[in-house]
């Protein structure tokens, strides 16, 4: 089961309980919802779980690769996303130049300090809205540990809150991947790695999220541990075309076999 505290457009904060069900998923909320609220929850969960994605072309290719033989069998391929592109972009900003534990700490601080509390359990909060973060000072974000990322988050929140940047319009957009990537790169603090990560969360797998870990994986897989860079990582997955991001993400790496 997946549970999430979510702020609805009506301003209500509710907890969603998402479970696997026959033929799909079920979503439970403890409080009665209005018709528009139910529709909103349905849309958000549909997006979060990537239920509208057709992965059959990727599965067809994966069947021919032993390192991806497990993908279709385990029904892998969908990326767990936030309900909004804004939330995912903020979280992606908080993954840069830090450890995973550092990212978790920053996200938890952001949510607990600035998000609306769940009425039935005020110790839990929804992710802050663009408006809520835009109203906070850069110094206030530094105080909770965001460091150099603070001005990036405040500017992003302001641009979204004021309607200058329509991130939600990137969902299922008719724009080319290059056009979407250009928009993402216009956000201060977003570089090639973060843009590729966001593209994957948008269901576009044309780019690889290349970081030092990706280089380590490719080095061990194909280069006997010798140092490699971006060029070698790109070459390793070039044949996968628009599915290269998923092929990389679900590859059965040699390092896993070693228990690393």
Coordinates of N, CA and C in Angstrom, one line a residue:
X1 N 0.8 -1.2 0.0 CA 0.0 0.0 0.0 C 0.9 1.2 0.0
X2 N 0.4 2.3 -0.7 CA 1.1 3.6 -0.7 C 0.2 4.6 -0.1
X3 N 0.7 5.3 0.8 CA -0.1 6.4 1.4 C 0.6 7.7 1.2
X4 N -0.3 8.8 1.0 CA 0.3 10.1 0.7 C -0.7 11.2 1.3
X5 N -0.1 12.2 1.9 CA -0.8 13.4 2.3 C -0.9 14.3 1.1
X6 N -2.1 14.7 0.7 CA -2.2 15.5 -0.5 C -3.1 16.7 -0.2
X7 N -2.7 17.9 -0.7 CA -3.5 19.1 -0.7 C -4.3 19.2 -2.0
X8 N -5.6 19.3 -1.9 CA -6.5 19.4 -3.0 C -6.7 20.8 -3.4
X9 N -7.2 21.0 -4.7 CA -7.4 22.4 -5.2 C -8.4 23.1 -4.3
X10 N -9.2 22.4 -3.6 CA -10.2 23.1 -2.7 C -9.6 23.6 -1.5
X11 N -8.3 23.2 -1.2 CA -7.6 23.6 0.0 C -7.6 22.6 1.1
X12 N -8.5 21.5 0.9 CA -8.5 20.4 1.9 C -7.2 19.6 1.8
X13 N -6.8 19.1 2.9 CA -5.6 18.2 3.0 C -6.2 16.9 3.5
X14 N -5.9 15.8 2.6 CA -6.4 14.5 2.9 C -5.3 13.5 2.8
X15 N -5.5 12.3 3.3 CA -4.5 11.2 3.1 C -5.1 10.2 2.1
X16 N -4.3 9.9 1.1 CA -4.7 8.9 0.1 C -4.1 7.6 0.4
X17 N -4.9 6.5 0.4 CA -4.4 5.2 0.6 C -4.6 4.5 -0.8
X18 N -3.5 4.1 -1.4 CA -3.5 3.6 -2.8 C -3.1 2.1 -2.7
X19 N -3.9 1.2 -3.2 CA -3.6 -0.2 -3.1 C -3.8 -0.8 -4.5
X20 N -3.1 -1.9 -4.7 CA -3.4 -2.7 -5.9 C -4.7 -3.4 -5.8
X21 N -5.4 -3.4 -6.9 CA -6.7 -4.1 -7.0 C -6.9 -4.8 -8.3
X22 N -7.9 -5.7 -8.3 CA -8.1 -6.5 -9.6 C -8.3 -5.5 -10.7
X23 N -7.5 -5.6 -11.7 CA -7.7 -4.8 -12.9 C -7.2 -3.4 -12.8
X24 N -6.5 -3.0 -11.7 CA -6.0 -1.6 -11.5 C -5.6 -1.3 -10.1
X25 N -6.0 -0.2 -9.6 CA -5.7 0.2 -8.3 C -7.0 0.8 -7.6
X26 N -7.0 0.8 -6.3 CA -8.1 1.4 -5.5 C -7.5 2.5 -4.7
X27 N -8.3 3.6 -4.5 CA -7.8 4.7 -3.7 C -8.9 5.0 -2.7
X28 N -8.4 5.0 -1.4 CA -9.4 5.3 -0.3 C -9.0 6.6 0.4
X29 N -10.0 7.3 0.8 CA -9.8 8.6 1.6 C -10.8 8.5 2.7
X30 N -10.3 8.8 3.9 CA -11.1 8.6 5.1 C -12.3 9.6 5.1
X31 N -12.2 10.8 4.6 CA -13.2 11.8 4.6 C -14.0 11.7 3.3
X32 N -15.3 12.0 3.3 CA -16.1 12.1 2.0 C -15.5 13.2 1.2
X33 N -15.5 13.0 -0.1 CA -15.0 14.0 -1.1 C -16.2 14.4 -2.0
X34 N -16.0 15.7 -2.5 CA -17.0 16.2 -3.4 C -16.7 15.5 -4.8
X35 N -17.6 15.7 -5.7 CA -17.4 15.1 -7.1 C -16.1 15.7 -7.7
X36 N -15.9 17.0 -7.7 CA -14.7 17.5 -8.3 C -13.4 17.0 -7.6
X37 N -13.5 16.9 -6.2 CA -12.4 16.4 -5.5 C -12.0 14.9 -5.9
X38 N -13.1 14.1 -6.1 CA -12.8 12.7 -6.5 C -12.2 12.7 -7.9
X39 N -12.6 13.5 -8.8 CA -12.0 13.6 -10.1 C -10.6 14.0 -10.0
X40 N -10.3 15.0 -9.1 CA -8.9 15.5 -9.0 C -8.0 14.4 -8.4
X41 N -8.5 13.6 -7.4 CA -7.7 12.5 -6.9 C -7.4 11.5 -7.9
X42 N -8.5 11.1 -8.7 CA -8.3 10.1 -9.8 C -7.2 10.6 -10.8
X43 N -7.3 11.8 -11.2 CA -6.3 12.3 -12.2 C -4.9 12.3 -11.6
X44 N -4.8 12.7 -10.3 CA -3.4 12.7 -9.7 C -2.9 11.3 -9.6
X45 N -3.7 10.4 -9.1 CA -3.2 9.0 -8.9 C -2.8 8.4 -10.3
X46 N -3.6 8.6 -11.3 CA -3.4 8.2 -12.6 C -2.0 8.6 -13.1
X47 N -1.7 9.9 -12.9 CA -0.4 10.4 -13.3 C 0.7 9.9 -12.4
X48 N 0.5 9.8 -11.1 CA 1.6 9.3 -10.2 C 2.1 8.0 -10.6
X49 N 1.1 7.1 -10.9 CA 1.5 5.7 -11.2 C 1.7 5.4 -12.7
X50 N 1.6 6.4 -13.5 CA 1.9 6.3 -15.0 C 0.9 5.3 -15.6
X51 N -0.3 5.3 -15.2 CA -1.3 4.3 -15.7 C -1.6 4.4 -17.2
X52 N -1.4 5.6 -17.7 CA -1.7 5.8 -19.1 C -0.6 5.5 -20.1
X53 N 0.6 5.0 -19.6 CA 1.7 4.8 -20.5 C 1.6 3.4 -21.1
X54 N 1.9 3.4 -22.4 CA 2.0 2.1 -23.2 C 3.5 1.7 -23.3
X55 N 3.9 0.7 -22.5 CA 5.3 0.3 -22.5 C 5.5 -0.9 -23.4
X56 N 4.5 -1.3 -24.2 CA 4.7 -2.5 -25.0 C 5.8 -2.4 -26.0
X57 N 6.1 -1.3 -26.6 CA 7.3 -1.2 -27.5 C 8.6 -1.5 -26.7
X58 N 8.7 -1.0 -25.5 CA 9.9 -1.2 -24.7 C 10.0 -2.7 -24.3
X59 N 8.9 -3.3 -23.9 CA 8.9 -4.7 -23.6 C 9.3 -5.6 -24.7
X60 N 8.9 -5.2 -25.9 CA 9.3 -6.0 -27.1 C 10.8 -6.0 -27.3
X61 N 11.4 -4.8 -27.1 CA 12.9 -4.7 -27.2 C 13.5 -5.4 -26.1
X62 N 13.0 -5.3 -24.9 CA 13.6 -5.9 -23.7 C 13.7 -7.4 -23.7
X63 N 12.7 -8.0 -24.4 CA 12.7 -9.5 -24.5 C 14.0 -10.0 -25.2
X64 N 14.6 -9.2 -26.0 CA 15.8 -9.6 -26.8 C 17.1 -9.4 -26.0
X65 N 17.0 -8.8 -24.8 CA 18.2 -8.5 -24.1 C 18.2 -9.2 -22.7
X66 N 19.1 -10.2 -22.5 CA 19.1 -10.9 -21.2 C 19.1 -10.0 -20.0
X67 N 19.8 -8.9 -20.1 CA 20.0 -8.0 -18.9 C 18.6 -7.3 -18.6
X68 N 17.7 -7.4 -19.5 CA 16.4 -6.8 -19.3 C 15.2 -7.8 -19.3
X69 N 15.6 -9.1 -19.2 CA 14.6 -10.2 -19.3 C 13.6 -10.1 -18.2
X70 N 14.0 -9.5 -17.1 CA 13.1 -9.5 -15.9 C 12.0 -8.4 -16.0
X71 N 12.2 -7.4 -16.9 CA 11.4 -6.2 -16.9 C 9.9 -6.5 -17.2
X72 N 9.6 -7.2 -18.3 CA 8.2 -7.5 -18.6 C 7.6 -8.5 -17.6
X73 N 8.4 -9.5 -17.2 CA 7.9 -10.5 -16.2 C 7.5 -9.8 -14.9
X74 N 8.2 -8.8 -14.5 CA 7.9 -8.1 -13.2 C 7.0 -6.9 -13.4
X75 N 6.6 -6.6 -14.7 CA 5.8 -5.5 -15.0 C 6.5 -4.2 -14.6
X76 N 7.8 -4.1 -14.8 CA 8.5 -2.8 -14.5 C 8.4 -1.8 -15.6
X77 N 8.8 -0.6 -15.4 CA 8.8 0.4 -16.4 C 8.2 1.7 -16.1
X78 N 7.2 1.7 -15.2 CA 6.6 2.9 -14.8 C 7.3 3.6 -13.7
X79 N 7.5 4.9 -13.8 CA 8.3 5.6 -12.8 C 7.2 6.2 -11.8
X80 N 7.5 6.0 -10.5 CA 6.6 6.6 -9.5 C 6.8 8.1 -9.5
X81 N 5.8 8.9 -9.7 CA 5.9 10.3 -9.8 C 5.1 11.1 -8.7
X82 N 5.4 12.3 -8.5 CA 4.6 13.2 -7.7 C 3.4 13.6 -8.5
X83 N 2.3 14.1 -7.8 CA 1.1 14.5 -8.6 C 1.4 15.7 -9.5
X84 N 2.4 16.5 -9.1 CA 2.6 17.7 -9.9 C 4.1 17.7 -10.4
X85 N 4.3 18.3 -11.6 CA 5.6 18.4 -12.1 C 6.4 19.4 -11.2
X86 N 5.8 20.4 -10.7 CA 6.5 21.3 -9.8 C 7.1 20.5 -8.6
X87 N 6.4 19.7 -8.0 CA 6.9 18.9 -6.8 C 8.1 18.1 -7.3
X88 N 8.0 17.4 -8.4 CA 9.1 16.6 -8.9 C 10.3 17.4 -9.2
X89 N 10.1 18.6 -9.8 CA 11.2 19.5 -10.2 C 11.9 20.0 -8.9
X90 N 11.2 20.4 -7.9 CA 11.8 20.8 -6.6 C 12.6 19.7 -6.0
X91 N 12.0 18.5 -6.0 CA 12.8 17.3 -5.4 C 14.0 17.0 -6.2
X92 N 13.9 17.1 -7.5 CA 15.1 16.9 -8.4 C 16.2 17.9 -8.1
X93 N 15.8 19.1 -7.9 CA 16.8 20.2 -7.5 C 17.5 19.8 -6.2
X94 N 16.8 19.2 -5.3 CA 17.3 18.8 -4.0 C 18.2 17.5 -4.1
X95 N 18.3 16.9 -5.3 CA 19.1 15.7 -5.4 C 20.5 16.1 -5.8
X96 N 20.7 17.4 -6.3 CA 22.0 17.8 -6.9 C 23.1 18.0 -5.8
X97 N 24.2 17.5 -6.1 CA 25.4 17.7 -5.2 C 25.2 17.3 -3.8
X98 N 24.5 16.2 -3.5 CA 24.3 15.8 -2.2 C 24.1 14.3 -2.2
X99 N 24.0 13.7 -1.0 CA 23.7 12.3 -0.8 C 22.2 12.1 -0.8
X100 N 21.8 10.8 -1.0 CA 20.3 10.5 -1.0 C 19.7 10.9 0.4
X101 N 20.5 10.6 1.5 CA 20.0 11.0 2.8 C 19.9 12.5 2.9
X102 N 20.8 13.3 2.3 CA 20.7 14.7 2.3 C 19.4 15.2 1.6
X103 N 19.1 14.6 0.5 CA 17.9 14.9 -0.3 C 16.7 14.7 0.6
X104 N 16.6 13.5 1.2 CA 15.5 13.2 2.1 C 15.3 14.2 3.2
X105 N 16.4 14.6 3.8 CA 16.4 15.6 4.9 C 15.9 16.9 4.4
X106 N 16.3 17.4 3.3 CA 15.9 18.7 2.7 C 14.4 18.6 2.4
X107 N 13.9 17.5 1.8 CA 12.5 17.4 1.4 C 11.6 17.4 2.7
X108 N 12.1 16.6 3.7 CA 11.3 16.5 4.9 C 11.2 17.9 5.6
X109 N 12.3 18.6 5.6 CA 12.3 20.0 6.2 C 11.4 20.9 5.4
X110 N 11.4 20.9 4.1 CA 10.5 21.7 3.3 C 9.1 21.4 3.6
X111 N 8.7 20.2 3.6 CA 7.3 19.8 3.9 C 6.9 20.1 5.3
X112 N 7.7 19.8 6.3 CA 7.2 20.0 7.6 C 7.2 21.4 8.0
X113 N 8.0 22.3 7.4 CA 8.0 23.7 7.7 C 7.0 24.5 7.0
X114 N 6.7 24.1 5.7 CA 5.9 25.0 4.9 C 4.6 24.4 4.3
X115 N 4.5 23.1 4.4 CA 3.3 22.4 3.9 C 2.1 22.5 4.9
X116 N 0.9 22.4 4.3 CA -0.3 22.3 5.2 C -0.4 21.0 5.9
X117 N -0.8 21.1 7.2 CA -0.8 19.8 8.0 C -2.1 19.0 7.7
X118 N -2.0 17.7 7.9 CA -3.2 16.8 7.8 C -4.0 17.0 9.0
X119 N -5.3 17.4 8.9 CA -6.1 17.6 10.1 C -6.1 16.5 11.1
X120 N -6.2 15.2 10.6 CA -6.2 14.1 11.5 C -4.9 13.7 12.1
X121 N -3.8 14.3 11.6 CA -2.5 14.0 12.1 C -1.6 15.2 11.8
X122 N -1.6 16.3 12.6 CA -0.9 17.5 12.3 C 0.6 17.3 12.2
X123 N 1.2 16.2 12.5 CA 2.6 15.9 12.4 C 3.0 15.6 11.0
X124 N 2.0 15.4 10.1 CA 2.2 15.1 8.7 C 1.7 16.2 7.8
X125 N 2.4 16.5 6.8 CA 2.1 17.7 6.0 C 2.1 17.3 4.5
X126 N 1.3 18.1 3.7 CA 1.3 18.0 2.3 C 2.5 18.8 1.7
X127 N 2.9 18.4 0.5 CA 4.0 19.2 -0.1 C 3.6 20.6 -0.4
X128 N 4.4 21.6 -0.1 CA 4.0 23.0 -0.3 C 3.7 23.3 -1.7
X129 N 2.7 24.2 -1.9 CA 2.3 24.7 -3.2 C 3.4 25.7 -3.7
X130 N 3.4 26.0 -5.0 CA 4.3 27.1 -5.5 C 4.1 28.4 -4.8
X131 N 2.8 28.8 -4.5 CA 2.5 30.0 -3.8 C 3.1 30.0 -2.4
X132 N 3.0 28.9 -1.7 CA 3.5 28.8 -0.4 C 5.0 29.0 -0.3
X133 N 5.7 28.4 -1.3 CA 7.1 28.5 -1.3 C 7.6 29.9 -1.9
X134 N 6.8 30.5 -2.8 CA 7.1 31.8 -3.3 C 7.1 32.8 -2.3
X135 N 6.2 32.6 -1.3 CA 6.1 33.6 -0.2 C 7.2 33.5 0.8
X136 N 8.0 32.5 0.7 CA 9.1 32.4 1.7 C 10.4 33.0 1.2
X137 N 11.2 33.5 2.1 CA 12.5 34.2 1.7 C 13.5 33.1 1.4
X138 N 14.5 33.6 0.6 CA 15.6 32.7 0.3 C 16.3 32.3 1.6
X139 N 16.4 33.3 2.5 CA 17.1 33.0 3.8 C 16.3 32.0 4.6
X140 N 15.0 32.0 4.5 CA 14.2 31.0 5.3 C 14.5 29.6 4.8
X141 N 14.7 29.5 3.5 CA 15.0 28.2 2.9 C 16.4 27.7 3.3
X142 N 17.3 28.7 3.3 CA 18.7 28.4 3.8 C 18.7 27.9 5.2
X143 N 17.9 28.4 6.0 CA 17.8 28.1 7.4 C 17.4 26.6 7.7
X144 N 16.6 26.1 6.7 CA 16.2 24.7 6.9 C 17.2 23.7 6.2
X145 N 18.3 24.3 5.6 CA 19.3 23.4 5.1 C 19.4 23.2 3.6
X146 N 18.7 24.1 2.8 CA 18.7 23.9 1.4 C 20.0 24.5 0.8
X147 N 20.7 25.3 1.5 CA 22.0 25.8 1.1 C 21.9 26.6 -0.2
X148 N 22.9 26.3 -1.2 CA 22.9 27.1 -2.4 C 21.7 26.9 -3.3
X149 N 20.9 25.8 -3.0 CA 19.7 25.5 -3.8 C 18.5 26.5 -3.4
X150 N 18.6 27.2 -2.3 CA 17.5 28.0 -1.8 C 17.0 29.0 -2.9
X151 N 18.0 29.8 -3.5 CA 17.5 30.8 -4.5 C 16.9 30.1 -5.7
X152 N 17.3 28.9 -6.0 CA 16.8 28.2 -7.2 C 15.3 27.8 -6.9
X153 N 15.0 27.3 -5.7 CA 13.7 26.9 -5.3 C 12.8 28.1 -5.2
X154 N 13.2 29.2 -4.6 CA 12.4 30.4 -4.5 C 12.0 31.0 -5.9
X155 N 13.0 31.0 -6.8 CA 12.7 31.6 -8.1 C 11.8 30.7 -8.9
X156 N 12.0 29.4 -8.8 CA 11.1 28.4 -9.5 C 9.7 28.6 -9.0
X157 N 9.5 28.6 -7.7 CA 8.2 28.8 -7.1 C 7.5 30.1 -7.5
X158 N 8.3 31.1 -7.6 CA 7.7 32.4 -8.0 C 7.3 32.4 -9.5
X159 N 8.1 31.8 -10.3 CA 7.8 31.7 -11.7 C 6.5 30.9 -12.0
X160 N 6.4 29.8 -11.2 CA 5.2 29.0 -11.4 C 4.0 29.7 -10.8
X161 N 4.1 30.2 -9.6 CA 3.0 30.9 -8.9 C 2.5 32.1 -9.7
X162 N 3.3 32.8 -10.4 CA 2.9 34.0 -11.1 C 2.5 33.6 -12.6
X163 N 2.5 32.3 -12.9 CA 2.1 31.9 -14.2 C 3.1 32.1 -15.3
X164 N 4.3 32.5 -15.0 CA 5.4 32.7 -16.0 C 5.8 31.3 -16.6
X165 N 5.8 30.3 -15.7 CA 6.3 29.0 -16.2 C 5.2 27.9 -15.9
X166 N 4.7 27.3 -17.0 CA 3.6 26.3 -16.9 C 4.2 24.9 -16.9
X167 N 4.6 24.5 -15.7 CA 5.2 23.1 -15.6 C 4.1 22.0 -15.9
X168 N 2.9 22.2 -15.4 CA 1.9 21.2 -15.5 C 1.5 21.0 -17.0
X169 N 1.7 22.0 -17.8 CA 1.5 21.9 -19.2 C 2.4 20.9 -19.9
X170 N 3.5 20.5 -19.2 CA 4.5 19.6 -19.8 C 4.0 18.1 -19.8
X171 N 2.9 17.9 -19.0 CA 2.4 16.5 -18.9 C 1.7 16.3 -20.3
X172 N 2.0 15.1 -20.9 CA 1.4 14.7 -22.1 C 1.4 15.8 -23.2
X173 N 2.4 16.6 -23.2 CA 2.5 17.7 -24.1 C 2.8 17.2 -25.5
X174 N 2.4 18.0 -26.5 CA 2.7 17.7 -27.9 C 4.1 18.2 -28.3
X175 N 4.7 18.9 -27.4 CA 6.1 19.4 -27.7 C 7.1 18.3 -27.9
X176 N 8.1 18.5 -28.7 CA 9.1 17.5 -28.8 C 9.9 17.4 -27.5
X177 N 10.7 16.3 -27.4 CA 11.5 16.2 -26.2 C 12.5 17.3 -26.1
X178 N 13.1 17.7 -27.2 CA 14.1 18.8 -27.2 C 13.4 20.1 -26.7
X179 N 12.2 20.3 -27.1 CA 11.5 21.5 -26.6 C 11.3 21.5 -25.1
X180 N 10.8 20.3 -24.7 CA 10.6 20.2 -23.2 C 11.9 20.3 -22.4
X181 N 13.0 19.7 -23.0 CA 14.3 19.8 -22.3 C 14.7 21.2 -22.2
X182 N 14.5 22.0 -23.3 CA 14.9 23.4 -23.3 C 14.2 24.2 -22.2
X183 N 12.9 23.9 -22.0 CA 12.1 24.5 -20.9 C 12.7 24.2 -19.6
X184 N 13.0 22.9 -19.4 CA 13.6 22.5 -18.1 C 14.9 23.1 -17.8
X185 N 15.7 23.2 -18.8 CA 17.1 23.8 -18.7 C 17.0 25.3 -18.4
X186 N 15.8 25.9 -18.7 CA 15.7 27.3 -18.4 C 15.5 27.6 -16.9
X187 N 15.3 26.6 -16.1 CA 15.2 26.7 -14.7 C 16.5 26.7 -14.0
X188 N 16.8 27.8 -13.3 CA 18.1 27.9 -12.6 C 18.3 26.7 -11.7
X189 N 19.5 26.1 -11.8 CA 19.9 25.0 -11.0 C 19.6 23.6 -11.7
X190 N 19.0 23.6 -12.8 CA 18.7 22.4 -13.6 C 19.7 22.3 -14.7
X191 N 20.6 21.2 -14.6 CA 21.5 21.0 -15.6 C 21.2 19.7 -16.4
X192 N 22.1 19.1 -17.1 CA 21.8 18.0 -18.0 C 21.3 16.8 -17.2
X193 N 21.9 16.5 -16.0 CA 21.5 15.3 -15.2 C 20.1 15.5 -14.7
X194 N 19.8 16.7 -14.1 CA 18.4 16.9 -13.6 C 17.4 17.0 -14.7
X195 N 17.8 17.6 -15.8 CA 16.8 17.6 -17.0 C 16.5 16.2 -17.5
X196 N 17.5 15.4 -17.6 CA 17.2 14.0 -18.0 C 16.3 13.2 -17.0
X197 N 16.6 13.5 -15.7 CA 15.8 12.9 -14.7 C 14.3 13.3 -14.8
X198 N 14.1 14.6 -15.0 CA 12.7 15.1 -15.2 C 12.1 14.6 -16.4
X199 N 12.8 14.5 -17.5 CA 12.3 13.9 -18.7 C 11.7 12.5 -18.5
X200 N 12.5 11.7 -17.8 CA 12.0 10.4 -17.5 C 10.7 10.4 -16.7
X201 N 10.6 11.3 -15.7 CA 9.4 11.4 -15.0 C 8.2 11.9 -15.8
X202 N 8.6 12.5 -16.9 CA 7.5 13.0 -17.8 C 7.2 11.9 -18.9
X203 N 7.8 10.8 -18.8 CA 7.6 9.7 -19.8 C 8.4 9.8 -21.0
X204 N 9.5 10.6 -21.0 CA 10.4 10.7 -22.1 C 11.7 10.2 -21.7
X205 N 12.2 9.2 -22.5 CA 13.3 8.4 -22.1 C 14.5 8.5 -23.0
X206 N 14.5 9.7 -23.8 CA 15.5 9.9 -24.8 C 16.9 10.2 -24.3
X207 N 16.9 10.7 -23.0 CA 18.2 11.1 -22.4 C 18.5 10.3 -21.2
X208 N 19.8 10.2 -20.9 CA 20.3 9.4 -19.7 C 20.7 10.4 -18.6
X209 N 20.2 10.1 -17.4 CA 20.6 10.9 -16.2 C 22.0 10.5 -15.8
X210 N 23.0 11.1 -16.4 CA 24.4 10.6 -16.2 C 25.0 11.4 -15.0
X211 N 25.5 10.6 -14.0 CA 26.2 11.2 -12.9 C 27.4 10.2 -12.6
X212 N 28.1 10.4 -11.5 CA 29.2 9.6 -11.2 C 28.8 8.1 -11.0
X213 N 27.6 7.9 -10.5 CA 27.1 6.5 -10.3 C 26.9 5.8 -11.6
X214 N 26.3 6.5 -12.6 CA 26.1 6.0 -13.9 C 27.5 5.6 -14.5
X215 N 28.5 6.4 -14.3 CA 29.8 6.1 -14.9 C 30.4 4.9 -14.2
X216 N 30.1 4.8 -12.9 CA 30.7 3.6 -12.2 C 30.0 2.3 -12.7
X217 N 28.7 2.4 -12.9 CA 28.0 1.2 -13.3 C 28.5 0.7 -14.7
X218 N 28.6 1.7 -15.6 CA 29.0 1.4 -17.0 C 30.5 0.9 -17.0
X219 N 31.3 1.5 -16.1 CA 32.7 1.1 -16.0 C 32.8 -0.3 -15.6
X220 N 32.1 -0.7 -14.6 CA 32.1 -2.1 -14.2 C 31.5 -3.1 -15.2
X221 N 30.5 -2.6 -15.9 CA 29.8 -3.5 -16.8 C 30.6 -3.8 -18.0
X222 N 31.2 -2.8 -18.6 CA 31.8 -3.0 -19.9 C 33.3 -2.6 -20.0
X223 N 33.9 -2.0 -19.0 CA 35.2 -1.5 -19.1 C 36.2 -2.0 -18.0
X224 N 35.8 -3.1 -17.4 CA 36.7 -3.8 -16.4 C 37.1 -2.8 -15.3
X225 N 36.2 -1.9 -14.9 CA 36.5 -0.9 -13.9 C 37.3 0.3 -14.2
X226 N 37.7 0.4 -15.5 CA 38.5 1.5 -15.9 C 37.6 2.8 -15.9
X227 N 38.2 4.0 -15.7 CA 37.4 5.2 -15.6 C 36.7 5.5 -17.0
X228 N 35.5 5.9 -16.9 CA 34.7 6.2 -18.1 C 34.0 7.6 -17.9
X229 N 33.5 8.2 -18.9 CA 32.8 9.5 -18.8 C 31.5 9.4 -19.6
X230 N 31.0 10.6 -19.8 CA 29.7 10.7 -20.4 C 29.6 10.0 -21.8
X231 N 30.7 10.1 -22.6 CA 30.7 9.6 -23.9 C 30.5 8.1 -23.9
X232 N 31.2 7.4 -23.0 CA 31.0 5.9 -22.9 C 29.7 5.5 -22.4
X233 N 29.1 6.3 -21.4 CA 27.8 5.9 -20.9 C 26.7 6.1 -22.1
X234 N 26.8 7.2 -22.8 CA 25.9 7.4 -23.9 C 26.0 6.3 -24.9
X235 N 27.3 5.9 -25.3 CA 27.5 4.9 -26.3 C 26.9 3.5 -25.8
X236 N 26.9 3.2 -24.6 CA 26.4 1.9 -24.0 C 24.9 1.7 -24.3
X237 N 24.2 2.8 -24.4 CA 22.7 2.7 -24.5 C 22.2 3.4 -25.7
X238 N 23.1 3.8 -26.7 CA 22.6 4.5 -27.9 C 21.6 3.6 -28.7
X239 N 21.8 2.3 -28.7 CA 20.9 1.5 -29.5 C 19.5 1.5 -29.0
X240 N 19.2 1.9 -27.8 CA 17.9 1.8 -27.3 C 17.0 3.1 -27.7
X241 N 17.6 4.0 -28.4 CA 16.9 5.1 -28.9 C 16.0 5.8 -27.8
X242 N 14.7 6.0 -28.1 CA 13.8 6.7 -27.2 C 13.6 6.0 -25.9
X243 N 14.0 4.7 -25.8 CA 13.9 4.0 -24.6 C 15.1 3.8 -23.8
X244 N 16.2 4.6 -24.1 CA 17.5 4.4 -23.5 C 17.4 4.7 -22.0
X245 N 16.6 5.6 -21.6 CA 16.5 5.9 -20.1 C 16.0 4.8 -19.3
X246 N 14.9 4.1 -19.8 CA 14.4 2.9 -19.1 C 15.3 1.8 -19.2
X247 N 16.0 1.6 -20.3 CA 17.0 0.5 -20.4 C 18.1 0.6 -19.4
X248 N 18.5 1.8 -19.2 CA 19.6 2.1 -18.2 C 19.0 1.9 -16.8
X249 N 17.8 2.4 -16.5 CA 17.2 2.4 -15.2 C 17.0 0.9 -14.7
X250 N 16.6 0.0 -15.6 CA 16.2 -1.3 -15.2 C 17.2 -2.4 -15.6
X251 N 18.4 -2.0 -16.1 CA 19.4 -2.9 -16.4 C 19.9 -3.7 -15.2
X252 N 20.1 -5.0 -15.5 CA 20.6 -5.9 -14.4 C 22.1 -5.8 -14.3
X253 N 22.6 -4.8 -13.6 CA 24.0 -4.4 -13.6 C 24.9 -5.5 -12.9
X254 N 26.1 -5.6 -13.4 CA 27.1 -6.5 -12.8 C 27.3 -6.2 -11.3
X255 N 27.2 -4.9 -11.0 CA 27.4 -4.5 -9.6 C 26.4 -5.1 -8.7
X256 N 25.1 -5.3 -9.2 CA 24.1 -5.9 -8.3 C 24.5 -7.3 -8.0
X257 N 25.0 -8.0 -9.0 CA 25.4 -9.4 -8.8 C 26.5 -9.5 -7.8
X258 N 27.3 -8.5 -7.7 CA 28.4 -8.5 -6.7 C 27.9 -8.1 -5.3
X259 N 26.6 -7.7 -5.2 CA 26.0 -7.2 -4.0 C 26.4 -5.8 -3.6
X260 N 26.8 -5.0 -4.5 CA 27.2 -3.6 -4.2 C 26.0 -2.7 -4.2

